[in-house]
Amino acid sequence: YMECTTKYGNTAVWEYYTDMFDYLPIAAVVENEIFCVHGGLSPSIETINEIRQIDRFHEIPNEGPLSDLMWSDPDPNSENTGFSFSPRGAGFLYCEDVLN
């Protein structure tokens, strides 16, 4: 923000740049084998088709499936199972059993 303001004299470049993120894909499937997503999984989504139905072209909300896909993380505690709330306040932690 400050770098753009200093270099260009206003926030327009920064705003265009951050707005661009609202148009990037949520997820992708590579070669019908590898699922790629920015963050992780959501307890609200069970199929790839449900991801395709999400209205992606707006700012990421604070909660819900789109937020989960952006901010969820694998749970480093191998003793846990399922989904649990993320300590960072956005998305969830998910365990290996969720992948099955």
Coordinates of C-alpha atoms in Angstrom, one line a residue:
Y1 CA 0.0 0.0 0.0
M2 CA 2.6 2.5 1.1
E3 CA 4.9 1.6 -1.8
C4 CA 2.2 2.2 -4.3
T5 CA 1.2 5.5 -2.7
T6 CA 4.8 6.7 -2.6
K7 CA 5.6 5.6 -6.2
Y8 CA 2.3 6.6 -7.9
G9 CA 0.9 9.3 -5.6
N10 CA -2.4 7.5 -4.9
T11 CA -3.8 4.1 -4.1
A12 CA -5.2 3.3 -7.6
V13 CA -2.5 0.8 -8.5
W14 CA -2.8 -1.0 -5.1
E15 CA -6.6 -1.1 -5.5
Y16 CA -6.4 -2.6 -9.0
Y17 CA -3.9 -5.1 -7.8
T18 CA -5.9 -6.3 -4.9
D19 CA -9.2 -6.3 -6.9
M20 CA -7.5 -8.7 -9.3
F21 CA -7.4 -11.4 -6.6
D22 CA -11.2 -11.5 -6.7
Y23 CA -11.0 -13.0 -10.3
L24 CA -8.4 -15.8 -9.7
P25 CA -9.7 -19.4 -9.6
I26 CA -10.7 -20.9 -6.3
A27 CA -9.3 -24.4 -7.1
A28 CA -8.1 -26.6 -9.9
V29 CA -7.9 -30.3 -10.8
V30 CA -4.7 -31.2 -12.6
E31 CA -4.7 -34.2 -15.0
N32 CA -7.8 -35.5 -13.2
E33 CA -5.6 -36.5 -10.3
I34 CA -4.4 -33.6 -8.2
F35 CA -6.7 -31.2 -6.4
C36 CA -5.1 -27.8 -5.9
V37 CA -6.6 -25.1 -3.7
H38 CA -5.3 -21.9 -2.1
G39 CA -5.9 -22.9 1.5
G40 CA -7.6 -26.2 2.3
L41 CA -10.9 -27.9 2.6
S42 CA -14.3 -27.0 3.9
P43 CA -16.8 -29.0 6.0
S44 CA -19.5 -27.5 3.9
I45 CA -18.2 -28.9 0.6
E46 CA -18.2 -32.6 -0.4
T47 CA -17.7 -32.5 -4.2
I48 CA -15.8 -30.5 -6.8
N49 CA -19.1 -29.6 -8.4
E50 CA -20.0 -27.7 -5.2
I51 CA -16.9 -25.6 -5.7
R52 CA -17.8 -24.9 -9.3
Q53 CA -21.1 -23.4 -8.0
I54 CA -19.5 -20.8 -5.7
D55 CA -19.8 -17.2 -6.9
R56 CA -16.1 -16.4 -7.0
F57 CA -16.1 -12.9 -8.5
H58 CA -16.3 -10.9 -5.3
E59 CA -14.3 -10.2 -2.2
I60 CA -13.7 -13.3 0.0
P61 CA -16.3 -13.3 2.9
N62 CA -15.4 -13.8 6.5
E63 CA -17.0 -17.2 6.7
G64 CA -18.6 -19.9 4.6
P65 CA -17.3 -22.3 2.0
L66 CA -15.3 -19.8 -0.1
S67 CA -13.6 -18.5 3.1
D68 CA -12.9 -22.1 4.2
L69 CA -11.2 -22.9 0.8
M70 CA -9.0 -19.9 1.1
W71 CA -8.0 -20.1 4.8
S72 CA -8.3 -23.7 6.1
D73 CA -5.1 -25.6 6.9
P74 CA -4.1 -29.2 7.6
D75 CA -4.1 -30.0 11.3
P76 CA -0.5 -30.7 12.5
N77 CA -1.8 -32.8 15.4
S78 CA -2.1 -36.3 14.0
E79 CA -4.1 -37.4 17.0
N80 CA -7.1 -35.3 16.0
T81 CA -9.8 -36.2 13.5
G82 CA -12.3 -34.3 11.3
F83 CA -12.6 -30.6 11.2
S84 CA -11.9 -28.1 14.1
F85 CA -12.0 -24.3 14.3
S86 CA -8.7 -22.7 13.2
P87 CA -7.0 -20.7 16.0
R88 CA -6.3 -17.9 13.5
G89 CA -10.1 -17.2 13.3
A90 CA -10.7 -18.0 9.6
G91 CA -11.3 -21.4 8.0
F92 CA -10.8 -24.7 9.8
L93 CA -8.1 -27.2 10.6
Y94 CA -8.7 -30.5 9.0
C95 CA -7.2 -34.0 9.6
E96 CA -6.0 -36.8 7.4
D97 CA -9.3 -38.7 7.8
V98 CA -11.1 -35.9 6.0
L99 CA -9.2 -36.6 2.8
N100 CA -10.7 -40.1 2.5

